[in-house]
Short mmCIF file of C-alpha atoms and ligand atoms in Angstrom, two decimals:
data_model
loop_
_atom_site.label_atom_id
_atom_site.label_comp_id
_atom_site.label_asym_id
_atom_site.label_seq_id
_atom_site.Cartn_x
_atom_site.Cartn_y
_atom_site.Cartn_z
CA MET A 526 -52.96 26.62 -40.49
CA THR A 527 -52.22 23.14 -39.14
CA GLU A 528 -53.35 22.00 -35.69
CA VAL A 529 -50.42 20.16 -34.19
CA PRO A 530 -51.59 16.58 -33.59
CA SER A 531 -50.19 14.64 -30.66
CA ASN A 532 -48.92 11.24 -31.72
CA GLN A 533 -46.99 10.85 -28.49
CA ARG A 534 -47.44 7.88 -26.20
CA LYS A 535 -48.12 8.25 -22.51
CA PRO A 536 -45.09 7.71 -20.29
CA ASP A 537 -45.02 4.61 -18.11
CA PRO A 538 -46.12 4.92 -14.47
CA CYS A 539 -43.60 6.77 -12.29
CA SER A 540 -43.14 9.17 -9.44
CA PHE A 541 -41.87 12.67 -10.05
CA VAL A 542 -39.87 13.88 -7.09
CA ILE A 543 -39.11 17.61 -7.01
CA PHE A 544 -36.40 18.94 -4.73
CA GLY A 545 -36.81 22.67 -4.23
CA VAL A 546 -40.59 22.43 -4.46
CA THR A 547 -41.14 25.73 -2.69
CA GLY A 548 -38.90 27.61 -5.13
CA ASP A 549 -39.49 29.91 -8.06
CA LEU A 550 -38.55 27.41 -10.77
CA THR A 551 -41.08 24.84 -9.54
CA HIS A 552 -43.90 27.39 -9.39
CA ARG A 553 -43.00 29.28 -12.55
CA LEU A 554 -42.10 26.44 -14.91
CA VAL A 555 -42.21 22.87 -13.59
CA ILE A 556 -45.82 22.80 -12.35
CA PRO A 557 -47.20 24.81 -15.31
CA ALA A 558 -45.38 22.36 -17.63
CA LEU A 559 -46.83 19.36 -15.77
CA TYR A 560 -50.22 21.02 -16.04
CA ASN A 561 -49.83 21.39 -19.82
CA LEU A 562 -48.85 17.73 -20.06
CA ALA A 563 -51.90 16.79 -17.98
CA ALA A 564 -54.11 18.93 -20.23
CA THR A 565 -52.86 17.09 -23.31
CA ASP A 566 -53.17 13.69 -21.59
CA LEU A 567 -49.42 13.10 -21.60
CA LEU A 568 -48.88 12.24 -17.94
CA PRO A 569 -48.68 8.60 -16.88
CA ASP A 570 -51.96 7.01 -15.78
CA LYS A 571 -50.35 6.00 -12.52
CA PHE A 572 -48.41 8.96 -11.29
CA CYS A 573 -47.44 10.83 -8.17
CA VAL A 574 -45.62 14.08 -7.54
CA VAL A 575 -43.52 14.33 -4.41
CA GLY A 576 -42.54 17.83 -3.31
CA VAL A 577 -39.42 17.84 -1.20
CA ALA A 578 -38.30 20.81 0.86
CA ARG A 579 -35.90 21.13 3.76
CA LYS A 580 -38.72 22.19 6.03
CA GLY A 581 -41.85 20.10 5.73
CA THR A 582 -45.22 21.64 5.03
CA SER A 583 -48.71 20.08 4.91
CA ASN A 584 -49.97 18.61 1.64
CA GLY A 585 -52.77 21.20 1.72
CA ASP A 586 -50.42 24.18 2.05
CA LEU A 587 -48.11 22.90 -0.64
CA ARG A 588 -50.98 22.26 -3.05
CA ASP A 589 -52.41 25.74 -2.37
CA SER A 590 -49.08 27.36 -3.05
CA LEU A 591 -48.59 25.39 -6.30
CA MET A 592 -52.13 26.26 -7.40
CA LYS A 593 -51.42 29.93 -6.80
CA GLY A 594 -48.27 29.63 -8.90
CA LEU A 595 -50.17 27.81 -11.63
CA ARG A 596 -52.81 30.54 -11.83
CA GLU A 597 -50.05 33.13 -12.15
CA PHE A 598 -47.74 31.35 -14.59
CA ALA A 599 -49.96 28.99 -16.64
CA THR A 600 -49.51 29.45 -20.37
CA ARG A 601 -53.14 28.56 -21.11
CA PRO A 602 -56.45 29.03 -19.26
CA VAL A 603 -56.49 26.78 -16.20
CA ASP A 604 -59.19 24.11 -16.19
CA ASP A 605 -59.96 23.60 -12.50
CA ALA A 606 -60.76 19.90 -12.88
CA ILE A 607 -57.42 19.14 -14.55
CA ALA A 608 -55.50 21.27 -12.05
CA LYS A 609 -57.27 19.54 -9.12
CA ARG A 610 -56.48 16.10 -10.51
CA LEU A 611 -52.81 17.04 -10.92
CA LEU A 612 -52.46 18.65 -7.50
CA GLU A 613 -54.17 15.73 -5.79
CA CYS A 614 -51.13 13.69 -6.87
CA VAL A 615 -48.84 16.00 -4.86
CA THR A 616 -47.45 14.86 -1.51
CA SER A 617 -45.12 16.92 0.64
CA ILE A 618 -42.05 15.30 2.18
CA ALA A 619 -39.30 16.97 4.23
CA ALA A 620 -35.67 16.02 3.60
CA ASP A 621 -32.45 17.90 4.23
CA PRO A 622 -29.07 16.57 3.12
CA ARG A 623 -27.55 18.07 6.28
CA GLU A 624 -29.67 15.58 8.24
CA PRO A 625 -29.03 12.24 6.55
CA SER A 626 -31.68 10.43 8.61
CA SER A 627 -34.32 12.56 6.85
CA PHE A 628 -33.40 10.80 3.59
CA ASP A 629 -33.89 7.39 5.21
CA GLU A 630 -37.32 8.54 6.32
CA MET A 631 -37.99 9.95 2.89
CA ARG A 632 -37.19 6.61 1.31
CA GLU A 633 -39.75 4.86 3.52
CA GLN A 634 -42.43 7.44 2.80
CA LEU A 635 -41.74 7.31 -0.92
CA GLU A 636 -41.95 3.52 -1.06
CA LYS A 637 -45.29 3.56 0.78
CA LEU A 638 -46.63 6.21 -1.56
CA GLU A 639 -45.47 4.32 -4.64
CA ALA A 640 -47.15 1.14 -3.39
CA ALA A 641 -50.40 3.04 -2.76
CA ARG A 642 -50.31 4.68 -6.18
CA ALA A 643 -49.08 1.53 -7.96
CA THR A 644 -46.39 3.46 -9.81
CA GLY A 645 -44.12 0.42 -10.02
CA GLY A 646 -41.07 2.15 -8.50
CA SER A 647 -39.80 4.14 -11.51
CA ARG A 648 -38.66 7.54 -10.29
CA LEU A 649 -37.46 10.82 -11.58
CA PHE A 650 -35.65 13.10 -9.14
CA TYR A 651 -35.81 16.69 -10.35
CA LEU A 652 -33.27 18.94 -8.62
CA ALA A 653 -34.83 22.40 -8.92
CA THR A 654 -32.54 23.67 -6.18
CA PRO A 655 -29.63 26.09 -5.95
CA PRO A 656 -26.57 24.45 -7.56
CA GLY A 657 -24.78 24.00 -4.23
CA ALA A 658 -27.37 21.36 -3.34
CA PHE A 659 -26.93 19.15 -6.46
CA ALA A 660 -24.09 17.04 -5.07
CA PRO A 661 -25.26 16.73 -1.43
CA ILE A 662 -28.78 15.66 -2.47
CA SER A 663 -27.47 13.20 -5.08
CA ARG A 664 -25.10 11.70 -2.50
CA GLU A 665 -27.95 11.09 -0.07
CA LEU A 666 -30.18 9.66 -2.80
CA GLY A 667 -27.30 7.35 -3.69
CA ARG A 668 -26.53 6.35 -0.10
CA THR A 669 -30.14 5.43 0.63
CA GLY A 670 -30.39 3.40 -2.58
CA MET A 671 -33.20 5.58 -3.94
CA LEU A 672 -31.33 5.97 -7.25
CA GLN A 673 -30.61 2.29 -7.73
CA GLN A 674 -32.41 0.82 -10.75
CA LYS A 675 -34.27 -2.41 -10.08
CA ASN A 676 -35.80 -4.85 -12.52
CA ASP A 677 -37.98 -2.69 -14.75
CA ALA A 678 -37.98 0.30 -12.40
CA TRP A 679 -35.81 3.09 -13.75
CA ARG A 680 -34.30 5.89 -11.66
CA ARG A 681 -33.33 9.21 -13.23
CA LEU A 682 -31.71 12.39 -11.99
CA VAL A 683 -32.59 15.73 -13.55
CA ILE A 684 -30.07 18.50 -12.91
CA GLU A 685 -30.87 22.14 -13.55
CA LYS A 686 -28.48 24.84 -14.67
CA PRO A 687 -25.88 26.11 -13.77
CA PHE A 688 -23.78 22.96 -14.04
CA GLY A 689 -20.53 24.17 -12.47
CA THR A 690 -19.03 27.62 -12.48
CA ASP A 691 -15.90 26.76 -14.47
CA LEU A 692 -14.18 23.75 -16.02
CA ALA A 693 -12.82 22.39 -12.74
CA SER A 694 -16.12 22.60 -10.85
CA ALA A 695 -18.09 21.09 -13.75
CA LYS A 696 -15.64 18.20 -13.91
CA ALA A 697 -15.83 17.72 -10.14
CA LEU A 698 -19.64 17.65 -10.27
CA ASN A 699 -19.63 15.17 -13.15
CA ASP A 700 -17.16 12.94 -11.28
CA GLU A 701 -19.29 13.06 -8.17
CA LEU A 702 -22.54 12.25 -9.99
CA LEU A 703 -20.99 9.49 -12.06
CA LYS A 704 -19.95 7.73 -8.86
CA ILE A 705 -23.63 7.55 -7.94
CA VAL A 706 -25.44 6.94 -11.24
CA ASP A 707 -24.62 6.04 -14.84
CA GLU A 708 -24.46 8.75 -17.48
CA HIS A 709 -27.70 7.56 -19.11
CA GLN A 710 -29.56 8.21 -15.83
CA ILE A 711 -28.51 11.89 -15.76
CA TYR A 712 -30.60 14.54 -17.51
CA ARG A 713 -28.73 17.88 -17.48
CA ILE A 714 -31.26 20.53 -18.46
CA ASP A 715 -30.65 23.45 -20.77
CA HIS A 716 -34.03 25.06 -21.35
CA TYR A 717 -32.91 26.31 -24.79
CA LEU A 718 -33.28 22.74 -26.01
CA GLY A 719 -36.96 22.89 -25.06
CA LYS A 720 -37.51 25.65 -27.62
CA GLU A 721 -39.12 24.52 -30.87
CA THR A 722 -36.99 26.77 -33.05
CA VAL A 723 -33.81 25.49 -31.46
CA GLN A 724 -34.82 21.87 -32.06
CA ASN A 725 -35.78 22.88 -35.58
CA ILE A 726 -32.16 23.73 -36.44
CA LEU A 727 -31.51 19.99 -36.78
CA VAL A 728 -34.49 19.57 -39.06
CA LEU A 729 -33.67 22.63 -41.14
CA ARG A 730 -30.13 21.42 -41.72
CA PHE A 731 -30.64 17.71 -42.11
CA ALA A 732 -34.17 17.18 -43.44
CA ASN A 733 -33.62 19.51 -46.41
CA GLY A 734 -31.36 18.75 -49.32
CA MET A 735 -30.44 22.31 -50.23
CA PHE A 736 -28.62 23.58 -47.15
CA GLU A 737 -26.03 20.93 -46.36
CA PRO A 738 -24.00 21.32 -49.60
CA ILE A 739 -23.45 25.03 -48.88
CA TRP A 740 -23.12 24.74 -45.07
CA ASN A 741 -19.36 25.16 -44.91
CA ARG A 742 -16.39 27.48 -45.29
CA ASN A 743 -16.72 27.56 -49.09
CA HIS A 744 -20.04 29.38 -48.90
CA ILE A 745 -20.47 30.76 -45.41
CA ASP A 746 -18.61 33.93 -44.52
CA HIS A 747 -19.36 33.91 -40.79
CA VAL A 748 -22.01 33.10 -38.20
CA GLN A 749 -23.58 35.48 -35.68
CA ILE A 750 -25.35 34.26 -32.55
CA THR A 751 -27.25 36.90 -30.62
CA VAL A 752 -29.19 36.63 -27.37
CA ASP A 753 -30.17 40.17 -26.39
CA GLU A 754 -32.34 40.68 -23.35
CA LYS A 755 -34.27 43.72 -22.22
CA LEU A 756 -34.51 42.73 -18.59
CA GLY A 757 -31.89 43.88 -16.14
CA VAL A 758 -30.66 41.68 -13.33
CA GLY A 759 -33.64 42.53 -11.10
CA HIS A 760 -33.86 40.54 -7.89
CA ARG A 761 -31.12 38.06 -8.90
CA GLY A 762 -28.26 40.38 -7.89
CA SER A 763 -26.52 37.95 -5.57
CA PHE A 764 -26.51 35.03 -8.06
CA TYR A 765 -25.70 37.23 -11.04
CA ASP A 766 -22.88 39.17 -9.46
CA SER A 767 -20.92 36.00 -8.81
CA THR A 768 -21.84 34.61 -12.24
CA GLY A 769 -21.82 37.25 -14.98
CA ALA A 770 -23.08 37.09 -18.55
CA LEU A 771 -20.42 34.70 -19.84
CA ARG A 772 -21.05 31.91 -17.31
CA ASP A 773 -24.80 32.52 -17.22
CA MET A 774 -25.39 32.24 -20.97
CA VAL A 775 -22.45 31.15 -23.11
CA PRO A 776 -21.26 27.63 -22.21
CA ASN A 777 -24.90 26.56 -22.05
CA HIS A 778 -27.51 28.42 -24.11
CA LEU A 779 -25.31 30.05 -26.77
CA PHE A 780 -23.24 26.89 -27.18
CA GLN A 781 -26.41 24.85 -27.69
CA LEU A 782 -27.20 27.12 -30.63
CA LEU A 783 -23.62 26.99 -31.87
CA SER A 784 -23.33 23.22 -31.65
CA LEU A 785 -26.57 22.62 -33.53
CA VAL A 786 -25.52 25.02 -36.26
CA ALA A 787 -21.96 23.74 -36.55
CA MET A 788 -22.15 19.99 -35.82
CA GLU A 789 -21.51 17.34 -38.46
CA PRO A 790 -24.58 15.43 -39.72
CA PRO A 791 -25.30 12.63 -37.25
CA ALA A 792 -25.66 9.21 -38.89
CA ARG A 793 -28.79 8.50 -36.85
CA PHE A 794 -31.32 10.54 -34.93
CA ASP A 795 -30.60 9.01 -31.56
CA ALA A 796 -29.27 10.42 -28.32
CA HIS A 797 -25.85 8.84 -28.50
CA THR A 798 -25.07 9.88 -32.06
CA VAL A 799 -26.52 13.37 -31.92
CA ARG A 800 -24.88 14.17 -28.59
CA SER A 801 -21.54 12.80 -29.77
CA GLU A 802 -21.54 15.13 -32.78
CA LYS A 803 -22.47 18.10 -30.59
CA ALA A 804 -19.70 17.33 -28.11
CA GLU A 805 -17.23 16.88 -30.97
CA VAL A 806 -17.83 20.33 -32.43
CA LEU A 807 -17.63 22.04 -29.03
CA ALA A 808 -14.35 20.29 -28.40
CA ALA A 809 -13.12 21.68 -31.73
CA ILE A 810 -13.51 25.32 -30.60
CA GLN A 811 -10.03 26.73 -30.88
CA PRO A 812 -8.30 27.25 -27.52
CA GLN A 813 -7.33 30.89 -26.95
CA ARG A 814 -4.07 32.10 -25.45
CA GLU A 815 -4.53 34.73 -22.75
CA SER A 816 -3.64 37.63 -25.05
CA ASP A 817 -5.96 36.30 -27.78
CA ALA A 818 -8.78 35.86 -25.29
CA LEU A 819 -8.60 39.56 -24.45
CA VAL A 820 -8.52 40.59 -28.11
CA ASN A 821 -11.36 38.25 -29.04
CA SER A 822 -13.75 39.25 -26.27
CA VAL A 823 -15.69 42.31 -25.17
CA ARG A 824 -17.11 42.77 -21.68
CA GLY A 825 -19.70 45.35 -20.75
CA GLN A 826 -21.72 46.40 -17.74
CA TYR A 827 -24.92 48.41 -17.96
CA GLN A 828 -25.44 51.81 -16.47
CA GLY A 829 -28.79 53.35 -15.65
CA GLY A 830 -31.15 54.17 -18.50
CA LYS A 831 -34.63 53.71 -19.83
CA ILE A 832 -36.14 50.82 -21.76
CA GLY A 833 -39.50 51.99 -23.07
CA ASP A 834 -41.10 53.52 -20.00
CA THR A 835 -39.14 51.38 -17.55
CA VAL A 836 -36.31 53.03 -15.71
CA ILE A 837 -33.37 50.69 -15.14
CA GLU A 838 -30.90 51.59 -12.44
CA ASP A 839 -27.16 51.18 -12.68
CA TYR A 840 -26.12 47.52 -12.44
CA CYS A 841 -23.88 48.41 -9.49
CA LYS A 842 -26.84 49.83 -7.58
CA THR A 843 -28.88 46.63 -7.94
CA GLY A 844 -29.72 44.93 -4.63
CA ASP A 845 -27.06 42.37 -3.56
CA VAL A 846 -24.56 43.56 -6.19
CA LYS A 847 -21.21 44.58 -4.72
CA PRO A 848 -20.56 48.33 -5.09
CA GLY A 849 -17.85 48.76 -7.71
CA SER A 850 -18.51 45.27 -9.05
CA THR A 851 -16.65 44.35 -12.25
CA THR A 852 -19.08 41.58 -13.21
CA GLU A 853 -20.02 41.74 -16.88
CA THR A 854 -23.67 41.99 -17.92
CA TYR A 855 -22.73 41.83 -21.61
CA VAL A 856 -20.28 39.69 -23.50
CA ALA A 857 -19.29 39.40 -27.15
CA LEU A 858 -16.83 36.77 -28.37
CA LYS A 859 -15.12 35.79 -31.57
CA LEU A 860 -14.53 32.05 -31.77
CA ALA A 861 -13.04 29.75 -34.37
CA ILE A 862 -13.81 26.08 -34.91
CA ASP A 863 -10.82 23.99 -35.84
CA ASN A 864 -12.18 21.51 -38.32
CA TRP A 865 -12.39 21.00 -42.06
CA ARG A 866 -15.91 22.42 -42.39
CA TRP A 867 -15.36 25.65 -40.47
CA ALA A 868 -11.69 26.56 -40.80
CA GLY A 869 -11.49 30.33 -41.35
CA VAL A 870 -15.18 31.00 -40.57
CA PRO A 871 -15.53 33.18 -37.47
CA PHE A 872 -18.40 32.58 -35.05
CA TYR A 873 -19.38 35.83 -33.34
CA LEU A 874 -21.44 35.48 -30.18
CA ARG A 875 -23.05 38.21 -28.11
CA THR A 876 -25.45 38.35 -25.22
CA GLY A 877 -26.38 40.98 -22.69
CA LYS A 878 -28.92 42.33 -20.25
CA ALA A 879 -30.79 45.66 -20.20
CA LEU A 880 -30.55 46.15 -23.96
CA GLY A 881 -33.00 48.05 -26.14
CA ILE A 882 -34.62 44.95 -27.64
CA LYS A 883 -35.26 41.31 -26.82
CA ARG A 884 -33.89 39.18 -29.63
CA THR A 885 -32.51 35.66 -29.94
CA GLU A 886 -31.30 34.62 -33.36
CA VAL A 887 -28.66 32.84 -35.34
CA ALA A 888 -27.67 34.64 -38.53
CA ILE A 889 -25.69 32.73 -41.14
CA LYS A 890 -23.97 35.19 -43.45
CA PHE A 891 -23.18 33.79 -46.88
CA LYS A 892 -20.25 34.92 -48.96
CA GLN A 893 -20.92 37.93 -51.11
CA ALA A 894 -21.61 37.40 -54.84
CA PRO A 895 -18.94 38.98 -57.10
CA PHE A 896 -19.94 42.52 -57.91
CA ALA A 897 -18.09 42.53 -61.26
CA MET A 898 -21.19 41.92 -63.41
CA PHE A 899 -22.88 45.03 -62.05
CA SER A 900 -19.88 47.34 -62.14
CA CYS A 901 -21.10 49.20 -65.27
CA THR A 902 -24.66 49.61 -63.98
CA PRO A 903 -26.22 52.13 -61.57
CA VAL A 904 -26.10 49.42 -58.87
CA GLU A 905 -23.81 50.63 -56.12
CA ALA A 906 -23.82 47.68 -53.75
CA LEU A 907 -25.41 44.31 -53.19
CA ALA A 908 -27.33 43.60 -50.00
CA GLU A 909 -25.94 40.90 -47.75
CA ASN A 910 -27.20 37.33 -47.96
CA TYR A 911 -28.31 36.03 -44.58
CA LEU A 912 -30.21 32.98 -43.45
CA VAL A 913 -31.69 33.97 -40.10
CA ILE A 914 -33.01 31.46 -37.60
CA GLY A 915 -35.27 33.45 -35.28
CA VAL A 916 -35.88 32.11 -31.79
CA GLU A 917 -37.34 35.24 -30.18
CA PRO A 918 -39.45 37.30 -30.53
CA THR A 919 -40.25 35.87 -33.98
CA GLU A 920 -40.04 32.12 -34.19
CA GLY A 921 -39.16 31.34 -37.77
CA ILE A 922 -36.65 31.45 -40.56
CA ALA A 923 -35.87 34.28 -42.95
CA LEU A 924 -33.74 34.33 -46.07
CA GLN A 925 -32.36 37.63 -47.30
CA PHE A 926 -31.40 37.98 -50.92
CA ASN A 927 -31.10 40.53 -53.71
CA THR A 928 -33.84 41.17 -56.17
CA LYS A 929 -34.42 43.48 -59.10
CA VAL A 930 -36.49 46.54 -58.37
CA PRO A 931 -39.26 46.73 -61.04
CA GLY A 932 -38.57 49.36 -63.68
CA PRO A 933 -36.67 49.95 -66.91
CA SER A 934 -33.21 50.41 -65.40
CA ILE A 935 -31.30 47.83 -63.39
CA ARG A 936 -31.73 48.53 -59.74
CA ILE A 937 -31.24 45.95 -57.01
CA ASP A 938 -32.58 45.80 -53.48
CA GLY A 939 -32.37 43.35 -50.60
CA VAL A 940 -35.63 41.54 -49.74
CA GLU A 941 -36.59 38.93 -47.20
CA MET A 942 -38.49 35.65 -47.58
CA LYS A 943 -40.00 34.71 -44.23
CA PHE A 944 -41.39 31.63 -42.60
CA ARG A 945 -43.09 32.24 -39.26
CA TYR A 946 -44.17 29.30 -37.12
CA LYS A 947 -47.37 30.99 -36.08
CA ASP A 948 -48.50 31.38 -39.70
CA TYR A 949 -48.31 27.64 -40.33
CA PHE A 950 -48.86 25.83 -37.07
CA LYS A 951 -51.37 26.39 -34.35
CA ALA A 952 -49.62 25.25 -31.22
CA GLU A 953 -50.74 26.07 -27.68
CA PRO A 954 -48.31 28.43 -25.92
CA SER A 955 -46.04 26.41 -23.65
CA THR A 956 -43.36 26.92 -21.02
CA GLY A 957 -40.72 25.12 -23.10
CA TYR A 958 -40.31 22.59 -20.30
CA GLU A 959 -43.06 20.21 -21.44
CA THR A 960 -40.92 18.43 -24.03
CA LEU A 961 -37.99 18.22 -21.63
CA ILE A 962 -40.04 16.77 -18.75
CA TYR A 963 -41.88 14.40 -21.07
CA ASP A 964 -38.57 13.20 -22.53
CA CYS A 965 -37.21 12.56 -19.02
CA MET A 966 -40.24 10.40 -18.32
CA ILE A 967 -39.94 8.36 -21.52
CA GLY A 968 -36.15 8.05 -21.16
CA ASP A 969 -35.09 10.00 -24.25
CA ASN A 970 -32.03 12.09 -23.42
CA ILE A 971 -31.35 13.52 -26.87
CA LEU A 972 -32.27 17.03 -25.63
CA PHE A 973 -30.04 16.89 -22.55
CA GLN A 974 -26.40 17.70 -22.11
CA ARG A 975 -23.93 14.88 -21.74
CA ALA A 976 -20.91 15.20 -19.41
CA ASP A 977 -18.45 15.57 -22.31
CA SER A 978 -20.28 18.45 -23.96
CA VAL A 979 -20.72 20.31 -20.67
CA GLU A 980 -16.98 20.02 -20.10
CA ALA A 981 -16.15 20.96 -23.69
CA GLY A 982 -18.30 24.08 -23.25
CA TRP A 983 -16.46 25.14 -20.10
CA GLN A 984 -13.13 24.30 -21.71
CA ALA A 985 -13.89 26.77 -24.50
CA VAL A 986 -14.84 29.65 -22.18
CA GLN A 987 -12.22 29.01 -19.49
CA PRO A 988 -9.48 31.09 -21.23
CA PHE A 989 -11.81 34.11 -21.21
CA LEU A 990 -12.63 33.64 -17.53
CA ASP A 991 -8.93 33.33 -16.71
CA ALA A 992 -7.86 36.31 -18.80
CA TRP A 993 -10.60 38.54 -17.37
CA LYS A 994 -9.79 37.51 -13.82
CA LYS A 995 -6.22 38.63 -14.33
CA ALA A 996 -7.28 41.87 -16.03
CA GLY A 997 -9.74 42.78 -13.22
CA GLY A 998 -11.85 45.78 -14.17
CA LYS A 999 -9.47 46.74 -17.01
CA GLY A 1000 -11.27 46.41 -20.32
CA LEU A 1001 -14.77 46.38 -18.84
CA GLU A 1002 -16.84 48.81 -20.93
CA ARG A 1003 -20.00 50.58 -19.75
CA TYR A 1004 -23.15 50.80 -21.82
CA LYS A 1005 -26.40 52.58 -21.23
CA ALA A 1006 -29.45 50.47 -20.37
CA GLY A 1007 -31.71 50.49 -23.43
CA SER A 1008 -28.81 50.80 -25.88
CA GLU A 1009 -27.36 48.18 -28.24
CA GLY A 1010 -24.55 47.32 -25.84
CA PRO A 1011 -20.91 48.42 -25.57
CA ALA A 1012 -19.18 50.07 -28.52
CA GLY A 1013 -16.46 47.40 -28.41
CA ALA A 1014 -18.93 44.80 -29.69
CA GLU A 1015 -19.24 46.69 -32.99
CA GLU A 1016 -15.49 47.10 -33.10
CA LEU A 1017 -14.97 43.34 -32.72
CA LEU A 1018 -16.57 42.78 -36.13
CA LYS A 1019 -15.54 46.05 -37.72
CA ARG A 1020 -11.87 45.21 -37.49
CA ASP A 1021 -12.65 42.08 -39.59
CA GLY A 1022 -14.53 44.25 -42.12
CA ARG A 1023 -17.89 42.94 -40.89
CA SER A 1024 -20.84 44.20 -38.87
CA TRP A 1025 -23.65 42.76 -36.77
CA ARG A 1026 -26.88 42.20 -38.63
CA LYS A 1027 -29.22 45.13 -38.10
CA LEU A 1028 -32.83 44.51 -37.19
CA GLY A 1029 -34.82 43.94 -40.38
C1 BG6 B 782 -31.33 31.73 -17.93
C2 BG6 B 782 -30.40 32.79 -17.38
O1 BG6 B 782 -30.69 30.48 -17.96
O2 BG6 B 782 -31.73 32.10 -19.25
C3 BG6 B 782 -31.09 34.13 -17.36
O3 BG6 B 782 -29.98 32.44 -16.07
C4 BG6 B 782 -31.62 34.48 -18.73
O4 BG6 B 782 -30.21 35.15 -16.90
C5 BG6 B 782 -32.45 33.33 -19.31
O5 BG6 B 782 -32.42 35.63 -18.62
C6 BG6 B 782 -32.77 33.60 -20.78
O6 BG6 B 782 -33.71 32.68 -21.22
P1 BG6 B 782 -34.68 33.02 -22.43
O7 BG6 B 782 -35.42 31.75 -22.66
O8 BG6 B 782 -35.55 34.15 -21.94
O9 BG6 B 782 -33.82 33.44 -23.57
#
């Protein structure tokens, strides 16, 4: 087993300004990720964290609350000395975009703090807020000049998900932000790109000679992308009911997986080239007419059931969900990519909540070998050939192929060759945000979404949103919590003579 060495350089001095510092995301992910960076000596030597909330709190109270969160959500044992050093960098500042003068005051406070900490004026503004606050905060940061780059001092804006709720709102948000900052200053986060196995798709495809020649319509029958979740909607009823599974997962997380699997080889491993190829393939997703969108999609909503020992109540009975809601908690889609490599190769996508298992994977199904040679033998069928990229729960890669069963007669069975990350590399458990935050600080935006790919993603899902809106509740299937999802999802593949990969 290989210890993963760190050959990374420390980021330059900067301040890390978090809007929404009292929120769940900051406590659950951002601070634990900063802690992990501190523990591996990957924070700048001169550094300060500014926690911004609409209502001010004392530094002591904010630090206590962040410490409590760290103890609860840290991915490794907390070393008190490291945690203390990190939290001593935290200063609380109040600012509310509804009171513009608070941003002028914030600017003064920030400049004083930066002078005292000798951070040199480079700043990262992390918007860990509800999406409605992205534009108002950015506008105020722009108006007060806090985002203006000066000499060697960079200014960056990190935007969390969800980026828009449809194509029009995503475009409007991009337009608004691009009036304030340049594209290279914007870091649109999709936490799937912080996952090792997701980043590894690029390496698997392009650092190995054997996959690329067969990675096309001549050899690949279809691609399945699955993100099954066991959790129900829980306490997020209000957000989820106005969002639904499609908006919540597809144009962002599932399309990250799809674009990495389907993109053309980038000429160079740099942010511009890699992101251009990703945007290109998303833009090549075939537009669907309204009637096609209905045929090529399945919507489901979970009903009460049991997952293990946990009882899950009906989606419609969840707090803050409208009674009789027609919001989908499950979606399956069939998409086509209109380019030379993928013409005729369907991409099937599915994701849902309150399902029997937690599983995230991409399964590449290769074309079947001709059976002719075995027609006069006892062999009745050949197993399917899949290359499976596992993201959760198993991080790794598996190849399924046919092999001869030992014995005098010819018998064939499907077997699996597996690579599991944990068998080869000993890496500390992480939140997945460390790489993303570190990259923001060193100015590498390869793992962040550019405006064109965000819009291409929404463009591809917009026909489904429109068709479903018109159809209302018609076509929404129910499935039992703890099941595999709605029956229609099986049907979607069955009518093409295919089926979803069963758990191995
Ligand atoms: C979030 C969604 O972006 O991703 C959640 O809003 C979802 O609804 C989560 O549960 C899934 O992330 P992961 O990393 O657990 O697959």
